[in-house]
GROMACS .gro file of N, CA and C in nm:
model
  288
    1VAL      N    1   0.106   0.782  -1.479
    1VAL     CA    2   0.066   0.798  -1.362
    1VAL      C    3   0.115   0.939  -1.352
    2SER      N    4  -0.003   1.028  -1.325
    2SER     CA    5   0.024   1.152  -1.283
    2SER      C    6  -0.028   1.212  -1.136
    3GLY      N    7   0.031   1.295  -1.096
    3GLY     CA    8  -0.049   1.359  -0.978
    3GLY      C    9  -0.084   1.508  -0.973
    4THR      N   10  -0.162   1.543  -0.892
    4THR     CA   11  -0.225   1.650  -0.871
    4THR      C   12  -0.206   1.746  -0.759
    5ALA      N   13  -0.235   1.867  -0.718
    5ALA     CA   14  -0.228   1.917  -0.610
    5ALA      C   15  -0.281   1.840  -0.483
    6GLU      N   16  -0.404   1.787  -0.519
    6GLU     CA   17  -0.502   1.719  -0.380
    6GLU      C   18  -0.430   1.575  -0.380
    7ARG      N   19  -0.355   1.538  -0.506
    7ARG     CA   20  -0.343   1.374  -0.492
    7ARG      C   21  -0.210   1.377  -0.560
    8PRO      N   22  -0.105   1.428  -0.497
    8PRO     CA   23   0.036   1.422  -0.557
    8PRO      C   24   0.088   1.293  -0.598
    9ARG      N   25   0.192   1.266  -0.678
    9ARG     CA   26   0.249   1.153  -0.714
    9ARG      C   27   0.376   1.113  -0.631
   10LEU      N   28   0.377   0.983  -0.568
   10LEU     CA   29   0.494   0.948  -0.485
   10LEU      C   30   0.581   0.849  -0.598
   11THR      N   31   0.676   0.885  -0.658
   11THR     CA   32   0.768   0.805  -0.729
   11THR      C   33   0.876   0.770  -0.643
   12VAL      N   34   0.907   0.630  -0.681
   12VAL     CA   35   1.027   0.556  -0.632
   12VAL      C   36   1.142   0.517  -0.719
   13THR      N   37   1.262   0.541  -0.686
   13THR     CA   38   1.357   0.509  -0.773
   13THR      C   39   1.456   0.429  -0.649
   14ILE      N   40   1.476   0.312  -0.728
   14ILE     CA   41   1.557   0.212  -0.644
   14ILE      C   42   1.692   0.166  -0.751
   15SER      N   43   1.829   0.184  -0.702
   15SER     CA   44   1.928   0.139  -0.794
   15SER      C   45   1.984   0.042  -0.688
   16ASN      N   46   2.119  -0.011  -0.755
   16ASN     CA   47   2.198  -0.108  -0.662
   16ASN      C   48   2.238  -0.054  -0.538
   17LEU      N   49   2.259   0.070  -0.541
   17LEU     CA   50   2.307   0.139  -0.424
   17LEU      C   51   2.221   0.197  -0.340
   18HIS      N   52   2.133   0.272  -0.398
   18HIS     CA   53   2.043   0.368  -0.317
   18HIS      C   54   1.895   0.345  -0.357
   19VAL      N   55   1.830   0.432  -0.253
   19VAL     CA   56   1.685   0.436  -0.264
   19VAL      C   57   1.632   0.564  -0.260
   20SER      N   58   1.536   0.605  -0.348
   20SER     CA   59   1.503   0.767  -0.347
   20SER      C   60   1.365   0.760  -0.354
   21ALA      N   61   1.284   0.856  -0.295
   21ALA     CA   62   1.149   0.883  -0.316
   21ALA      C   63   1.107   1.036  -0.318
   22GLN      N   64   1.028   1.038  -0.404
   22GLN     CA   65   0.983   1.173  -0.411
   22GLN      C   66   0.829   1.171  -0.423
   23ILE      N   67   0.755   1.295  -0.369
   23ILE     CA   68   0.624   1.321  -0.391
   23ILE      C   69   0.607   1.457  -0.493
   24ILE      N   70   0.560   1.435  -0.600
   24ILE     CA   71   0.558   1.540  -0.683
   24ILE      C   72   0.415   1.598  -0.736
   25ASP      N   73   0.394   1.732  -0.734
   25ASP     CA   74   0.287   1.779  -0.797
   25ASP      C   75   0.301   1.812  -0.947
   26ASP      N   76   0.264   1.728  -1.038
   26ASP     CA   77   0.292   1.725  -1.181
   26ASP      C   78   0.203   1.855  -1.234
   27VAL      N   79   0.078   1.906  -1.190
   27VAL     CA   80   0.044   2.006  -1.237
   27VAL      C   81   0.136   2.135  -1.228
   28ALA      N   82   0.198   2.147  -1.099
   28ALA     CA   83   0.287   2.262  -1.081
   28ALA      C   84   0.438   2.231  -1.116
   29GLN      N   85   0.476   2.080  -1.157
   29GLN     CA   86   0.584   2.077  -1.183
   29GLN      C   87   0.678   2.080  -1.084
   30LYS      N   88   0.656   2.068  -0.962
   30LYS     CA   89   0.738   2.074  -0.829
   30LYS      C   90   0.746   1.946  -0.769
   31THR      N   91   0.854   1.938  -0.709
   31THR     CA   92   0.880   1.814  -0.605
   31THR      C   93   0.840   1.896  -0.457
   32LEU      N   94   0.738   1.837  -0.376
   32LEU     CA   95   0.690   1.874  -0.260
   32LEU      C   96   0.785   1.822  -0.149
   33VAL      N   97   0.813   1.679  -0.154
   33VAL     CA   98   0.894   1.634  -0.067
   33VAL      C   99   0.981   1.519  -0.123
   34ALA      N  100   1.106   1.501  -0.058
   34ALA     CA  101   1.200   1.411  -0.086
   34ALA      C  102   1.248   1.336   0.001
   35ALA      N  103   1.303   1.193  -0.032
   35ALA     CA  104   1.372   1.126   0.079
   35ALA      C  105   1.479   1.021   0.004
   36THR      N  106   1.608   1.011   0.042
   36THR     CA  107   1.712   0.947  -0.019
   36THR      C  108   1.807   0.880   0.068
   37THR      N  109   1.860   0.770   0.043
   37THR     CA  110   1.975   0.714   0.118
   37THR      C  111   2.110   0.782   0.072
   38VAL      N  112   2.121   0.863  -0.047
   38VAL     CA  113   2.230   0.916  -0.116
   38VAL      C  114   2.284   1.019  -0.026
   39GLY      N  115   2.428   0.969   0.040
   39GLY     CA  116   2.451   1.096   0.112
   39GLY      C  117   2.467   1.051   0.258
   40SER      N  118   2.359   0.972   0.298
   40SER     CA  119   2.353   0.918   0.448
   40SER      C  120   2.432   0.801   0.502
   41LYS      N  121   2.457   0.764   0.613
   41LYS     CA  122   2.552   0.688   0.674
   41LYS      C  123   2.471   0.572   0.705
   42ALA      N  124   2.325   0.537   0.650
   42ALA     CA  125   2.247   0.448   0.708
   42ALA      C  126   2.295   0.325   0.663
   43LYS      N  127   2.290   0.218   0.758
   43LYS     CA  128   2.372   0.068   0.741
   43LYS      C  129   2.223  -0.028   0.741
   44GLY      N  130   2.244  -0.148   0.679
   44GLY     CA  131   2.144  -0.229   0.677
   44GLY      C  132   2.145  -0.282   0.530
   45THR      N  133   2.020  -0.385   0.521
   45THR     CA  134   2.012  -0.421   0.371
   45THR      C  135   1.918  -0.329   0.308
   46LYS      N  136   1.919  -0.337   0.189
   46LYS     CA  137   1.861  -0.262   0.073
   46LYS      C  138   1.726  -0.262   0.099
   47THR      N  139   1.659  -0.384   0.161
   47THR     CA  140   1.520  -0.374   0.202
   47THR      C  141   1.493  -0.293   0.327
   48GLU      N  142   1.587  -0.316   0.410
   48GLU     CA  143   1.556  -0.235   0.537
   48GLU      C  144   1.581  -0.061   0.524
   49LEU      N  145   1.668  -0.056   0.406
   49LEU     CA  146   1.708   0.104   0.393
   49LEU      C  147   1.563   0.155   0.305
   50ALA      N  148   1.511   0.079   0.218
   50ALA     CA  149   1.388   0.120   0.164
   50ALA      C  150   1.268   0.131   0.268
   51ALA      N  151   1.248   0.041   0.373
   51ALA     CA  152   1.172   0.073   0.471
   51ALA      C  153   1.197   0.211   0.542
   52LYS      N  154   1.322   0.246   0.568
   52LYS     CA  155   1.351   0.336   0.647
   52LYS      C  156   1.298   0.475   0.549
   53ILE      N  157   1.317   0.478   0.433
   53ILE     CA  158   1.307   0.585   0.315
   53ILE      C  159   1.151   0.595   0.309
   54GLY      N  160   1.064   0.486   0.297
   54GLY     CA  161   0.928   0.469   0.323
   54GLY      C  162   0.865   0.550   0.452
   55ALA      N  163   0.900   0.510   0.537
   55ALA     CA  164   0.866   0.585   0.686
   55ALA      C  165   0.913   0.735   0.663
   56GLU      N  166   1.045   0.780   0.636
   56GLU     CA  167   1.097   0.894   0.642
   56GLU      C  168   0.983   0.976   0.538
   57ILE      N  169   0.951   0.967   0.421
   57ILE     CA  170   0.883   1.021   0.335
   57ILE      C  171   0.757   1.048   0.371
   58ALA      N  172   0.685   0.951   0.463
   58ALA     CA  173   0.575   0.955   0.503
   58ALA      C  174   0.551   1.060   0.600
   59LYS      N  175   0.665   1.065   0.682
   59LYS     CA  176   0.661   1.159   0.798
   59LYS      C  177   0.644   1.304   0.732
   60LYS      N  178   0.758   1.320   0.619
   60LYS     CA  179   0.791   1.454   0.579
   60LYS      C  180   0.647   1.509   0.508
   61ALA      N  181   0.585   1.405   0.441
   61ALA     CA  182   0.461   1.431   0.375
   61ALA      C  183   0.339   1.469   0.498
   62LYS      N  184   0.341   1.421   0.594
   62LYS     CA  185   0.243   1.440   0.719
   62LYS      C  186   0.292   1.585   0.742
   63LYS      N  187   0.409   1.633   0.758
   63LYS     CA  188   0.453   1.766   0.797
   63LYS      C  189   0.402   1.858   0.682
   64ALA      N  190   0.405   1.814   0.562
   64ALA     CA  191   0.357   1.889   0.436
   64ALA      C  192   0.207   1.904   0.426
   65LYS      N  193   0.130   1.834   0.518
   65LYS     CA  194   0.004   1.835   0.491
   65LYS      C  195  -0.038   1.740   0.359
   66ILE      N  196   0.019   1.639   0.360
   66ILE     CA  197  -0.008   1.538   0.238
   66ILE      C  198  -0.031   1.423   0.322
   67SER      N  199  -0.178   1.369   0.283
   67SER     CA  200  -0.222   1.243   0.318
   67SER      C  201  -0.227   1.139   0.228
   68THR      N  202  -0.265   1.176   0.111
   68THR     CA  203  -0.298   1.081  -0.002
   68THR      C  204  -0.234   1.105  -0.106
   69VAL      N  205  -0.172   0.998  -0.158
   69VAL     CA  206  -0.067   1.033  -0.296
   69VAL      C  207  -0.136   0.929  -0.421
   70VAL      N  208  -0.069   0.934  -0.536
   70VAL     CA  209  -0.090   0.810  -0.635
   70VAL      C  210   0.055   0.760  -0.620
   71PHE      N  211   0.059   0.638  -0.619
   71PHE     CA  212   0.183   0.544  -0.612
   71PHE      C  213   0.219   0.509  -0.764
   72ASP      N  214   0.384   0.557  -0.791
   72ASP     CA  215   0.441   0.528  -0.926
   72ASP      C  216   0.568   0.441  -0.897
   73ARG      N  217   0.546   0.325  -0.947
   73ARG     CA  218   0.630   0.224  -0.925
   73ARG      C  219   0.760   0.234  -1.035
   74ASN      N  220   0.738   0.304  -1.133
   74ASN     CA  221   0.850   0.323  -1.252
   74ASN      C  222   0.865   0.192  -1.322
   75GLY      N  223   0.748   0.113  -1.346
   75GLY     CA  224   0.729  -0.005  -1.401
   75GLY      C  225   0.834  -0.118  -1.338
   76ARG      N  226   0.861  -0.090  -1.195
   76ARG     CA  227   0.920  -0.236  -1.106
   76ARG      C  228   0.791  -0.303  -1.067
   77ARG      N  229   0.829  -0.436  -1.044
   77ARG     CA  230   0.713  -0.520  -0.984
   77ARG      C  231   0.709  -0.481  -0.851
   78TYR      N  232   0.599  -0.490  -0.769
   78TYR     CA  233   0.550  -0.472  -0.655
   78TYR      C  234   0.610  -0.592  -0.578
   79ALA      N  235   0.733  -0.579  -0.534
   79ALA     CA  236   0.796  -0.704  -0.446
   79ALA      C  237   0.917  -0.653  -0.383
   80GLY      N  238   0.968  -0.714  -0.280
   80GLY     CA  239   1.087  -0.681  -0.228
   80GLY      C  240   1.106  -0.562  -0.172
   81ARG      N  241   1.210  -0.480  -0.238
   81ARG     CA  242   1.228  -0.350  -0.170
   81ARG      C  243   1.126  -0.240  -0.175
   82LEU      N  244   1.054  -0.244  -0.304
   82LEU     CA  245   0.937  -0.163  -0.350
   82LEU      C  246   0.824  -0.185  -0.243
   83SER      N  247   0.807  -0.320  -0.205
   83SER     CA  248   0.693  -0.350  -0.112
   83SER      C  249   0.723  -0.301   0.014
   84ALA      N  250   0.854  -0.307   0.071
   84ALA     CA  251   0.887  -0.270   0.173
   84ALA      C  252   0.879  -0.120   0.229
   85LEU      N  253   0.906  -0.048   0.112
   85LEU     CA  254   0.884   0.095   0.108
   85LEU      C  255   0.745   0.127   0.127
   86ALA      N  256   0.634   0.071   0.018
   86ALA     CA  257   0.525   0.099   0.069
   86ALA      C  258   0.447   0.086   0.169
   87ASP      N  259   0.489  -0.052   0.219
   87ASP     CA  260   0.415  -0.105   0.359
   87ASP      C  261   0.478   0.003   0.466
   88ALA      N  262   0.597   0.063   0.466
   88ALA     CA  263   0.629   0.165   0.581
   88ALA      C  264   0.570   0.281   0.577
   89ALA      N  265   0.549   0.328   0.461
   89ALA     CA  266   0.486   0.437   0.398
   89ALA      C  267   0.342   0.457   0.463
   90ARG      N  268   0.274   0.336   0.443
   90ARG     CA  269   0.155   0.317   0.480
   90ARG      C  270   0.132   0.305   0.646
   91LYS      N  271   0.219   0.242   0.681
   91LYS     CA  272   0.217   0.232   0.836
   91LYS      C  273   0.222   0.365   0.922
   92GLU      N  274   0.291   0.431   0.842
   92GLU     CA  275   0.336   0.570   0.904
   92GLU      C  276   0.203   0.679   0.837
   93GLY      N  277   0.115   0.629   0.787
   93GLY     CA  278  -0.032   0.706   0.763
   93GLY      C  279  -0.036   0.770   0.647
   94LEU      N  280   0.053   0.706   0.531
   94LEU     CA  281   0.023   0.782   0.391
   94LEU      C  282  -0.077   0.667   0.335
   95GLU      N  283  -0.153   0.747   0.256
   95GLU     CA  284  -0.265   0.671   0.201
   95GLU      C  285  -0.241   0.659   0.045
   96PHE      N  286  -0.249   0.546  -0.024
   96PHE     CA  287  -0.221   0.533  -0.166
   96PHE      C  288  -0.271   0.406  -0.233
   0.00000   0.00000   0.00000
């Protein structure tokens, strides 16, 4: 999965402790927008935290004038936390 300037790549990393999402332009090799739970005092289940990160990345993308992305699951099944993050991002207006 590769992103361009017109349609950058939304990559998601989910560990046992944290959830991170980045929107990357692979052509320019730059991270355009990022959101993570690392260093935050957010409380809740991992699924709730994933949904918060999904909403946050979509809001930051909207500010950066990014409306469509390519979704990179990093080999994870589309279920649980990943699904919650994607649904929250779509709900905030991000298309993929």
